Amino acid sequence: MRLRSIFIAVVIALVLVVLGGIAWTWRPAIAPISAREASAKDQQLISRGADLAAIGGCGTCHTADAGKLLAGGLPLPTPFGTIFSTNITPDAETGIGTWSEAAFQRSMREGVDREGRHLYPAFPYDHFTRATDDDIRAIYAFLMSQPAIRNVAPNNDLTFPLNFRPVVAGWKILFLDRGPLQPDASKSVEWNRGRYLADGLGHCGACHTPRNGLGAEKKDSIFAGGSAEGWDAPALDATAARKWSADQLTDYLATGWHQSHGAAAGPMADVVNNLRHASAADVRAIAIYVASFSPQSESASPPARENQVPNAPAGTVAIYNGSCAQCHREADAVGPSKALPLSLSSSLRQAAPTNTVQVVLNGIQAYRSAGGPYMPGFDGMLSDQQIAAVVDYARARYTNQPPWAGVQDALTKARQGAAQ
Amino acid sequence: MTIALNVNGKSHDIDADPSTPLLYVLRNELALHGPKFGCGLGQCGACTVHVDGRAMFSCLLPIAAIGDRKITTTEGLLEGGKPNKLQQAFIDEQAAQCGYCISGMVMRAASLLRVNPHPTDAEIHQHMRPNLCRCGTHAAILRAVKRAAA
């Protein structure tokens, strides 16, 4: 009898937990609308939304095929499996054509789709939640003005239990801090504008802030450096390999290059190409805010450095001279294709060789049609051993940093990333 | 210092500084004038040759880095002293205006057709991207590649 009542109590408790869980994670669907209702006629709003969507980089993740803009399907590798971006064109069946503005606002603020399903935080709603209603409205108007493209994104490939969406509700309780930022009255209007854009739509921290074991940004380590798509997103705080001034960062964000740092390559090149749509004032505001994390503690343009490397193998020096020094010619002057004097390169001074290896393998191709820095990739021209030796040599010759361990590992990882 | 290079099926002992870019050796030592000096910076592709069948900028490839890999220039594609199918397609489509980029274009295209004999238009566009033509005969060049792939 006693056993029986315990059993009943346990069953009731379990049912309550399950029901509570459902209630806790459940979000209602928002009624679908017809595509005609959604299309805004306000060209100014649409145009502003286009610029804001560029700052947010919507098209960078939500486009897999350049001919199908915003139609989704791009694989995003995460430590928990692969997530495929969704179709955010106004196609009724495969996109967001039936989403009302309220549904779109909720997705940006809470990470819930129109049907009420929790979205994975690869969609950076932990940042987008900072955007104002007006800005989200403009982005909605822009998206709804785009051509509807029928495209079904592949299913996500996530490990259990993360493939069970209600789990995301728990993540949100722990890590999602909803709603707008309060302006900091002790800082300038520009700084606050920069914070709004960088922490909100720009989601700079999504790459430049390290993440914890559950994939959430560490709130006490803002801009301490993270990673993105096989690249290191360098630290932008006081631990940065090279500190930024607001002027330097403005130039870098606007052109993809600064001679005291180097070129914006990899995923950062997408950011620069997106920021062409932002106003000069907004780019400067972002720069002012981000540069405030790395107050200058060294001269703006550090003196060129060139060390003797007496033990370097003759073959490696020959390859350096024949391949690298055709552009990276002088210790103190910019070469052709905006090749940096390598002693000024931030990548070459970073703790890990990841970015240097990526650039040597694949080059910098992002600005070919726009002008800007360029570098050919040396993958296949030089063997991995030759690349590793030449990278080690450049680090020894042009920086005061200790030798890298694991250049070979970085090469292997960069190749695996490229194969995916 | 002597470095052995295998070019178009023949071995050559080259007496040159090991940092010398392959392009200079091909043109100045071996009198193979197909590959051209365009920019010397890996930007234009006029110097493109094959190294073990892959298209590469010979202007940025020092001879010290080559080892026993086999080099092929546009001269090496000739069949019995006559243009091969791809080269003939460039002639038939009149793909050359000034002609300076064409050797590089042929070598870039040949490296695609070697692994993918019937590429789509998108694959041809993607593959040919590293090579530039200042005269603007890209349309004829793409037609030539398609003709050779047909």
XYZ file of C-alpha atoms in Angstrom:
570
model
C 0.000 0.000 0.000
C 2.749 2.420 0.974
C 4.782 1.432 -2.061
C 1.766 2.054 -4.210
C 1.220 5.597 -2.893
C 4.909 6.432 -3.415
C 4.614 5.168 -6.953
C 1.555 7.336 -7.576
C 3.306 10.368 -6.053
C 6.330 9.848 -8.315
C 4.126 9.529 -11.380
C 2.236 12.693 -10.462
C 5.511 14.533 -9.866
C 6.847 13.399 -13.247
C 3.666 14.471 -15.012
C 3.884 17.865 -13.318
C 7.521 18.275 -14.342
C 6.700 17.382 -17.943
C 3.643 19.666 -18.004
C 5.621 22.445 -16.323
C 8.404 21.995 -18.841
C 5.993 22.185 -21.716
C 4.357 25.304 -20.295
C 7.739 26.837 -19.639
C 9.160 26.200 -23.084
C 5.942 26.583 -25.033
C 5.447 29.667 -27.164
C 2.267 30.269 -29.110
C 2.212 30.367 -32.878
C 1.471 33.802 -34.299
C -1.253 33.741 -36.933
C 0.050 33.579 -40.494
C -0.542 36.468 -42.851
C -0.847 36.550 -46.612
C 2.127 37.795 -48.574
C 0.163 40.800 -49.806
C -0.385 42.104 -46.268
C 3.345 42.031 -45.584
C 4.687 44.093 -48.445
C 5.413 47.619 -47.299
C 5.200 50.475 -49.751
C 7.433 52.802 -47.774
C 10.611 52.952 -49.867
C 12.475 54.962 -47.255
C 11.758 52.355 -44.617
C 12.807 49.550 -46.954
C 16.016 51.337 -47.849
C 16.891 51.953 -44.195
C 16.100 48.310 -43.478
C 18.480 47.223 -46.251
C 21.314 49.190 -44.645
C 20.501 47.818 -41.193
C 20.303 44.277 -42.564
C 23.774 44.793 -44.023
C 25.112 45.960 -40.652
C 23.506 42.861 -39.133
C 25.079 40.709 -41.838
C 21.784 38.888 -42.514
C 22.795 37.981 -46.057
C 26.176 36.592 -45.005
C 24.719 33.631 -43.102
C 21.335 33.381 -44.819
C 22.802 33.027 -48.321
C 24.423 29.816 -49.541
C 24.201 30.505 -53.268
C 24.903 34.068 -54.421
C 22.106 33.721 -56.965
C 19.592 33.032 -54.177
C 20.081 35.942 -51.829
C 18.712 35.387 -48.292
C 17.269 31.985 -49.230
C 19.312 30.186 -46.554
C 20.963 26.779 -46.584
C 24.465 27.814 -45.534
C 26.005 25.246 -43.172
C 27.315 26.781 -39.947
C 29.648 24.420 -38.153
C 29.349 24.675 -34.335
C 30.882 22.589 -31.542
C 27.452 20.951 -31.209
C 26.910 19.984 -34.830
C 25.988 21.727 -38.057
C 23.183 24.258 -38.284
C 21.801 25.325 -41.648
C 20.636 28.905 -42.025
C 16.971 29.361 -42.875
C 15.255 30.971 -45.833
C 14.321 34.554 -44.856
C 12.893 35.597 -48.214
C 9.125 36.222 -48.257
C 8.333 32.829 -49.793
C 5.158 31.661 -48.053
C 6.028 27.976 -47.850
C 9.791 27.855 -47.395
C 10.603 31.387 -46.198
C 9.032 33.939 -43.861
C 6.267 35.094 -46.208
C 3.563 34.312 -43.648
C 5.296 36.091 -40.767
C 3.633 39.215 -39.423
C 5.814 42.008 -38.131
C 4.971 40.869 -34.597
C 6.296 37.401 -35.410
C 9.484 38.902 -36.835
C 9.944 41.189 -33.809
C 9.565 38.183 -31.514
C 12.115 36.144 -33.476
C 14.686 38.934 -33.270
C 14.107 39.531 -29.558
C 13.370 36.054 -28.230
C 14.628 33.609 -30.839
C 11.249 32.008 -31.505
C 9.879 31.445 -35.006
C 6.340 32.263 -36.125
C 5.140 28.746 -35.331
C 6.454 29.096 -31.773
C 9.549 26.911 -32.090
C 12.737 27.903 -30.292
C 15.545 28.948 -32.613
C 19.172 28.040 -31.976
C 21.394 30.910 -30.864
C 23.588 30.501 -33.959
C 21.005 33.112 -34.962
C 22.441 35.853 -32.731
C 19.209 37.009 -31.104
C 21.176 37.515 -27.903
C 22.476 40.596 -29.784
C 19.523 41.394 -32.030
C 17.334 41.707 -28.930
C 19.104 45.058 -28.364
C 17.748 46.560 -31.597
C 14.940 49.104 -31.392
C 11.414 48.315 -32.551
C 11.865 50.848 -35.352
C 15.054 49.238 -36.631
C 13.546 45.746 -36.550
C 10.478 47.103 -38.364
C 12.733 48.527 -41.094
C 14.589 45.225 -41.506
C 11.227 43.429 -41.722
C 10.076 45.841 -44.412
C 13.297 45.255 -46.338
C 13.114 41.450 -46.119
C 9.479 41.436 -47.190
C 10.345 43.618 -50.208
C 12.833 41.047 -51.511
C 12.024 38.451 -54.174
C 10.433 35.335 -52.697
C 12.695 32.387 -53.395
C 11.553 28.839 -52.889
C 14.341 27.003 -51.111
C 14.192 24.423 -48.358
C 17.267 24.514 -46.119
C 18.675 21.106 -45.147
C 17.827 19.821 -41.667
C 20.221 20.665 -38.859
C 22.646 17.969 -37.857
C 22.937 18.374 -34.074
C 23.891 15.926 -31.367
C 21.296 14.688 -28.839
C 19.800 16.308 -26.751
C 20.413 19.558 -28.614
C 18.366 18.385 -31.570
C 15.356 18.731 -29.222
C 14.415 22.392 -29.586
C 12.783 22.964 -26.165
C 16.276 22.545 -24.680
C 16.984 25.996 -26.126
C 14.437 27.447 -23.672
C 16.757 26.422 -20.837
C 19.703 28.062 -22.596
C 17.694 31.271 -22.848
C 16.875 31.270 -19.117
C 20.580 31.047 -18.383
C 22.031 33.333 -21.040
C 19.488 35.451 -22.896
C 19.242 38.937 -21.487
C 16.296 40.371 -23.396
C 15.579 43.897 -24.447
C 17.309 47.154 -25.263
C 20.423 48.598 -23.662
C 20.262 51.622 -21.389
C 22.519 54.375 -22.748
C 25.573 55.091 -20.611
C 25.253 58.773 -19.709
C 28.941 59.036 -18.806
C 29.912 58.302 -22.423
C 29.522 60.307 -25.637
C 26.538 60.058 -27.945
C 28.820 58.503 -30.586
C 30.094 55.858 -28.148
C 26.537 54.948 -27.218
C 25.543 54.770 -30.874
C 28.563 52.551 -31.491
C 27.623 50.286 -28.597
C 24.066 50.046 -29.904
C 25.296 48.935 -33.352
C 28.232 46.760 -32.245
C 26.455 44.934 -29.411
C 23.124 44.868 -31.229
C 22.713 44.273 -34.941
C 26.457 44.180 -35.648
C 26.887 41.303 -33.137
C 30.672 41.826 -33.020
C 30.874 39.776 -29.822
C 29.447 36.714 -31.555
C 32.968 36.125 -32.868
C 35.226 38.400 -30.808
C 33.971 37.343 -27.354
C 34.905 33.881 -26.090
C 32.079 31.393 -25.441
C 31.506 29.055 -22.523
C 30.918 25.312 -22.709
C 27.262 25.866 -23.566
C 28.057 28.184 -26.437
C 27.100 31.429 -24.711
C 29.326 34.490 -24.763
C 31.213 35.039 -21.504
C 29.804 38.301 -20.229
C 32.899 39.093 -18.156
C 35.241 38.705 -21.145
C 33.743 41.016 -23.750
C 35.998 41.213 -26.844
C 38.672 39.003 -25.253
C 38.917 37.086 -28.548
C 36.955 34.171 -29.950
C 36.714 32.224 -33.151
C 34.700 32.079 -36.342
C 34.562 29.565 -39.187
C 38.101 28.278 -38.791
C 39.586 31.689 -38.062
C 40.597 33.314 -34.780
C 38.613 36.462 -34.087
C 41.361 38.496 -32.426
C 40.988 40.058 -29.006
C 39.871 43.681 -29.197
C 40.376 44.450 -25.505
C 43.516 45.355 -23.586
C 45.025 41.948 -24.466
C 44.956 42.698 -28.229
C 48.151 41.839 -30.119
C 48.076 45.398 -31.404
C 45.895 48.109 -29.852
C 43.433 50.042 -31.973
C 42.776 53.752 -32.061
C 39.333 54.889 -33.175
C 40.852 56.465 -36.310
C 42.657 53.273 -37.260
C 39.591 51.139 -36.699
C 37.394 53.512 -38.711
C 39.738 53.165 -41.695
C 39.987 49.417 -41.232
C 36.230 48.884 -41.080
C 35.639 51.182 -44.044
C 38.369 49.840 -46.347
C 39.281 46.384 -45.016
C 42.836 47.416 -44.321
C 45.041 49.457 -42.034
C 48.790 49.643 -42.388
C 49.422 49.270 -38.672
C 47.371 46.067 -38.485
C 46.757 44.381 -41.805
C 43.828 43.288 -43.925
C 40.382 42.157 -42.828
C 40.291 38.613 -44.185
C 38.106 35.537 -43.772
C 34.760 36.230 -42.079
C 35.885 39.792 -41.244
C 36.086 40.585 -44.958
C 32.344 39.859 -45.152
C 31.807 42.321 -42.318
C 33.759 45.017 -44.147
C 31.893 44.388 -47.371
C 28.610 44.625 -45.431
C 29.655 47.865 -43.743
C 29.847 49.559 -47.145
C 26.103 49.982 -46.619
C 26.517 51.730 -43.280
C 26.912 55.486 -43.051
C 30.370 56.886 -42.378
C 29.081 58.202 -39.041
C 27.869 54.761 -37.977
C 31.149 53.079 -38.964
C 32.998 55.688 -36.936
C 30.665 55.183 -33.974
C 31.346 51.427 -34.006
C 35.074 52.153 -34.153
C 34.900 54.595 -31.231
C 33.046 52.075 -29.095
C 35.206 49.050 -29.944
C 38.494 50.982 -29.696
C 37.503 52.076 -26.184
C 38.193 48.476 -25.089
C 41.875 48.699 -26.027
C 43.127 52.046 -24.807
C 46.348 52.910 -26.557
C 49.380 51.771 -24.657
C 51.793 51.788 -27.548
C 52.507 54.203 -30.371
C 49.909 54.273 -33.134
C 52.366 53.076 -35.764
C 54.920 50.863 -34.076
C 58.456 51.004 -35.451
C 59.337 48.338 -37.974
C 61.245 45.406 -36.557
C 63.571 43.077 -38.355
C 65.529 40.369 -36.553
C 68.443 38.327 -37.777
C 67.459 34.666 -38.075
C 70.855 33.006 -38.391
C 69.568 29.434 -38.092
C 66.986 29.657 -40.862
C 67.518 26.960 -43.541
C 68.709 28.413 -46.848
C 65.809 26.750 -48.697
C 63.268 28.469 -46.474
C 64.910 31.864 -46.933
C 64.913 31.292 -50.712
C 61.194 30.474 -50.654
C 60.495 33.523 -48.494
C 62.393 35.736 -50.936
C 60.872 34.188 -54.050
C 57.254 33.919 -52.861
C 56.631 36.407 -50.031
C 59.150 39.172 -50.593
C 57.854 39.867 -54.104
C 55.201 41.943 -52.293
C 56.261 42.044 -48.617
C 59.474 43.738 -49.679
C 60.533 46.269 -47.101
C 60.584 46.192 -43.329
C 59.037 49.641 -43.166
C 57.042 50.313 -46.355
C 53.792 49.010 -47.783
C 54.345 46.860 -50.878
C 52.210 46.118 -53.940
C 48.665 44.759 -53.373
C 48.775 46.641 -50.044
C 51.188 44.053 -48.716
C 52.125 44.994 -45.167
C 55.612 45.247 -43.863
C 55.241 42.003 -41.921
C 56.530 43.524 -38.718
C 53.260 45.496 -38.603
C 50.995 42.486 -39.182
C 48.643 41.723 -36.305
C 48.139 38.123 -37.460
C 51.834 37.356 -37.312
C 51.881 38.516 -33.668
C 48.834 36.575 -32.484
C 49.161 33.762 -29.961
C 48.068 31.130 -32.491
C 49.068 30.744 -36.149
C 45.471 30.117 -37.293
C 44.898 33.317 -39.252
C 48.376 33.545 -40.742
C 48.025 29.987 -42.006
C 44.564 30.680 -43.457
C 45.861 33.722 -45.329
C 48.952 31.960 -46.680
C 46.875 28.978 -47.848
C 43.909 30.803 -49.333
C 45.107 34.352 -49.878
C 42.893 37.415 -49.596
C 40.411 37.483 -52.453
C 37.509 39.417 -50.936
C 38.291 42.832 -52.389
C 39.187 41.830 -55.951
C 36.221 43.558 -57.525
C 36.248 46.514 -55.132
C 39.940 47.355 -54.911
C 41.780 46.841 -51.670
C 44.225 44.381 -50.234
C 44.946 41.270 -52.278
C 47.051 38.187 -51.785
C 47.226 35.012 -53.843
C 46.814 31.714 -51.987
C 49.860 29.463 -51.822
C 47.970 26.218 -51.247
C 49.519 23.662 -53.597
C 52.214 26.042 -54.850
C 54.140 25.361 -51.671
C 53.980 22.116 -49.717
C 52.688 22.133 -46.137
C 56.214 21.696 -44.836
C 57.385 24.667 -46.908
C 54.482 26.823 -45.719
C 55.094 25.881 -42.092
C 58.804 26.658 -42.384
C 58.220 29.996 -44.085
C 55.547 31.030 -41.533
C 57.918 30.193 -38.662
C 60.662 32.131 -40.396
C 58.491 35.229 -40.914
C 57.411 35.148 -37.250
C 61.034 34.944 -36.088
C 62.219 37.627 -38.502
C 59.460 40.189 -37.996
C 58.067 39.814 -34.463
C 59.325 39.707 -30.901
C 56.964 36.819 -30.115
C 58.003 33.265 -29.206
C 57.883 30.633 -31.965
C 54.481 29.113 -32.652
C 53.826 25.525 -31.749
C 51.514 23.680 -34.077
C 51.694 25.488 -37.421
C 51.361 22.052 -39.014
C 48.211 21.384 -36.937
C 46.762 24.724 -38.007
C 47.379 23.783 -41.648
C 45.591 20.466 -41.182
C 42.628 22.172 -39.491
C 42.394 24.862 -42.161
C 42.228 22.148 -44.822
C 39.543 20.207 -42.926
C 37.509 23.404 -42.691
C 37.889 24.013 -46.416
C 36.773 20.466 -47.188
C 33.508 20.863 -45.272
C 73.964 26.467 -57.262
C 72.382 24.010 -59.682
C 68.741 23.015 -59.426
C 67.190 20.272 -61.559
C 63.810 21.108 -63.106
C 61.554 18.871 -65.169
C 59.899 21.080 -67.794
C 57.617 19.755 -70.539
C 58.979 16.267 -70.011
C 62.661 17.199 -70.173
C 65.088 17.556 -67.302
C 67.197 20.720 -67.080
C 69.974 21.698 -64.726
C 69.455 25.342 -63.899
C 72.244 27.483 -62.580
C 70.410 30.260 -60.769
C 69.720 31.679 -57.332
C 67.238 29.323 -55.616
C 64.891 32.235 -54.853
C 64.491 32.993 -58.588
C 60.840 32.756 -59.619
C 60.179 29.902 -62.036
C 58.838 32.348 -64.646
C 62.239 34.002 -65.107
C 63.933 30.648 -65.574
C 61.348 29.474 -68.114
C 61.638 32.635 -70.191
C 65.266 33.620 -69.787
C 67.061 30.292 -69.389
C 64.835 27.883 -71.308
C 63.464 30.318 -73.942
C 59.880 29.233 -73.254
C 58.080 32.487 -73.978
C 54.517 31.213 -73.628
C 54.237 32.204 -69.961
C 54.293 36.004 -69.665
C 55.355 38.474 -67.020
C 52.223 40.494 -66.286
C 52.348 41.835 -62.742
C 54.848 39.650 -60.913
C 52.448 39.732 -57.944
C 50.099 36.815 -58.513
C 47.312 39.183 -59.502
C 46.813 38.605 -63.234
C 47.651 35.014 -64.174
C 49.621 35.768 -67.390
C 52.438 33.600 -65.976
C 50.219 30.571 -65.244
C 51.848 27.177 -65.800
C 51.101 23.674 -64.507
C 53.010 22.117 -61.652
C 52.042 18.451 -61.444
C 48.930 19.318 -63.463
C 47.725 22.154 -61.233
C 47.626 25.743 -62.511
C 49.955 28.055 -60.604
C 51.435 31.536 -60.809
C 55.031 30.924 -61.918
C 56.000 34.498 -60.994
C 55.670 33.715 -57.259
C 57.052 30.188 -57.302
C 60.772 30.137 -56.519
C 62.676 27.275 -58.118
C 63.818 26.186 -54.643
C 60.215 25.177 -53.868
C 59.594 22.931 -56.884
C 61.560 19.779 -56.106
C 60.758 16.916 -58.465
C 57.322 18.217 -59.448
C 56.710 18.317 -63.215
C 56.249 21.674 -64.927
C 54.182 22.133 -68.071
C 53.921 25.327 -70.111
C 51.641 26.054 -73.051
C 54.451 24.793 -75.316
C 54.133 21.444 -73.547
C 50.494 21.124 -74.601
C 51.366 21.053 -78.309
C 50.658 17.736 -80.024
C 53.176 16.945 -82.756
C 54.056 20.623 -82.938
C 50.405 21.579 -83.528
C 47.932 23.278 -81.191
C 45.984 20.774 -79.109
C 42.185 20.805 -78.938
C 42.024 23.509 -76.272
C 44.583 25.749 -77.956
C 42.811 25.295 -81.287
C 39.513 26.269 -79.640
C 41.111 29.556 -78.495
C 42.206 30.161 -82.109
C 38.810 29.223 -83.554
C 36.973 31.517 -81.146
C 39.491 34.290 -81.817
C 39.912 34.590 -78.083
C 43.091 36.666 -78.359
C 42.977 40.424 -78.724
C 46.520 41.425 -77.753
C 47.142 37.814 -76.717
C 49.256 38.557 -73.670
C 47.007 36.734 -71.188
C 46.155 33.823 -73.472
C 48.919 31.394 -72.566
C 47.912 31.755 -68.914
C 44.232 31.402 -69.794
C 44.939 28.199 -71.759
C 46.896 26.718 -68.871
C 44.224 27.701 -66.320
C 41.504 26.154 -68.498
C 43.569 23.022 -69.189
C 43.880 22.352 -65.466
C 40.082 22.405 -65.192
C 39.440 20.159 -68.195
C 42.022 17.666 -66.939
C 39.916 16.891 -63.843
C 36.499 17.918 -65.182
C 36.219 17.353 -68.953
C 32.652 18.719 -69.208
C 32.339 21.610 -66.756
C 29.209 23.726 -66.363
C 29.315 27.445 -67.179
C 29.402 28.215 -63.458
C 32.343 25.860 -62.940
C 34.238 27.495 -65.823
C 33.569 30.994 -64.441
C 34.648 29.980 -60.960
C 37.783 28.248 -62.161
C 38.925 31.035 -64.512
C 38.551 33.784 -61.900
C 42.255 34.126 -61.016
C 43.166 35.089 -64.607
C 42.531 38.572 -65.950
C 42.313 39.913 -69.514
C 42.792 43.641 -69.953
C 41.432 43.705 -73.519
C 38.121 42.344 -72.304
C 37.894 39.213 -74.445
C 36.596 37.185 -71.521
C 33.440 36.260 -73.420
C 35.483 34.761 -76.276
C 37.791 33.031 -73.806
C 34.822 31.403 -72.067
C 33.425 30.324 -75.454
C 36.796 28.757 -76.275
C 36.823 26.768 -73.047
C 33.267 25.591 -73.697
C 34.163 24.624 -77.272
C 37.097 22.553 -76.041
C 34.880 20.925 -73.412
C 32.104 20.032 -75.851
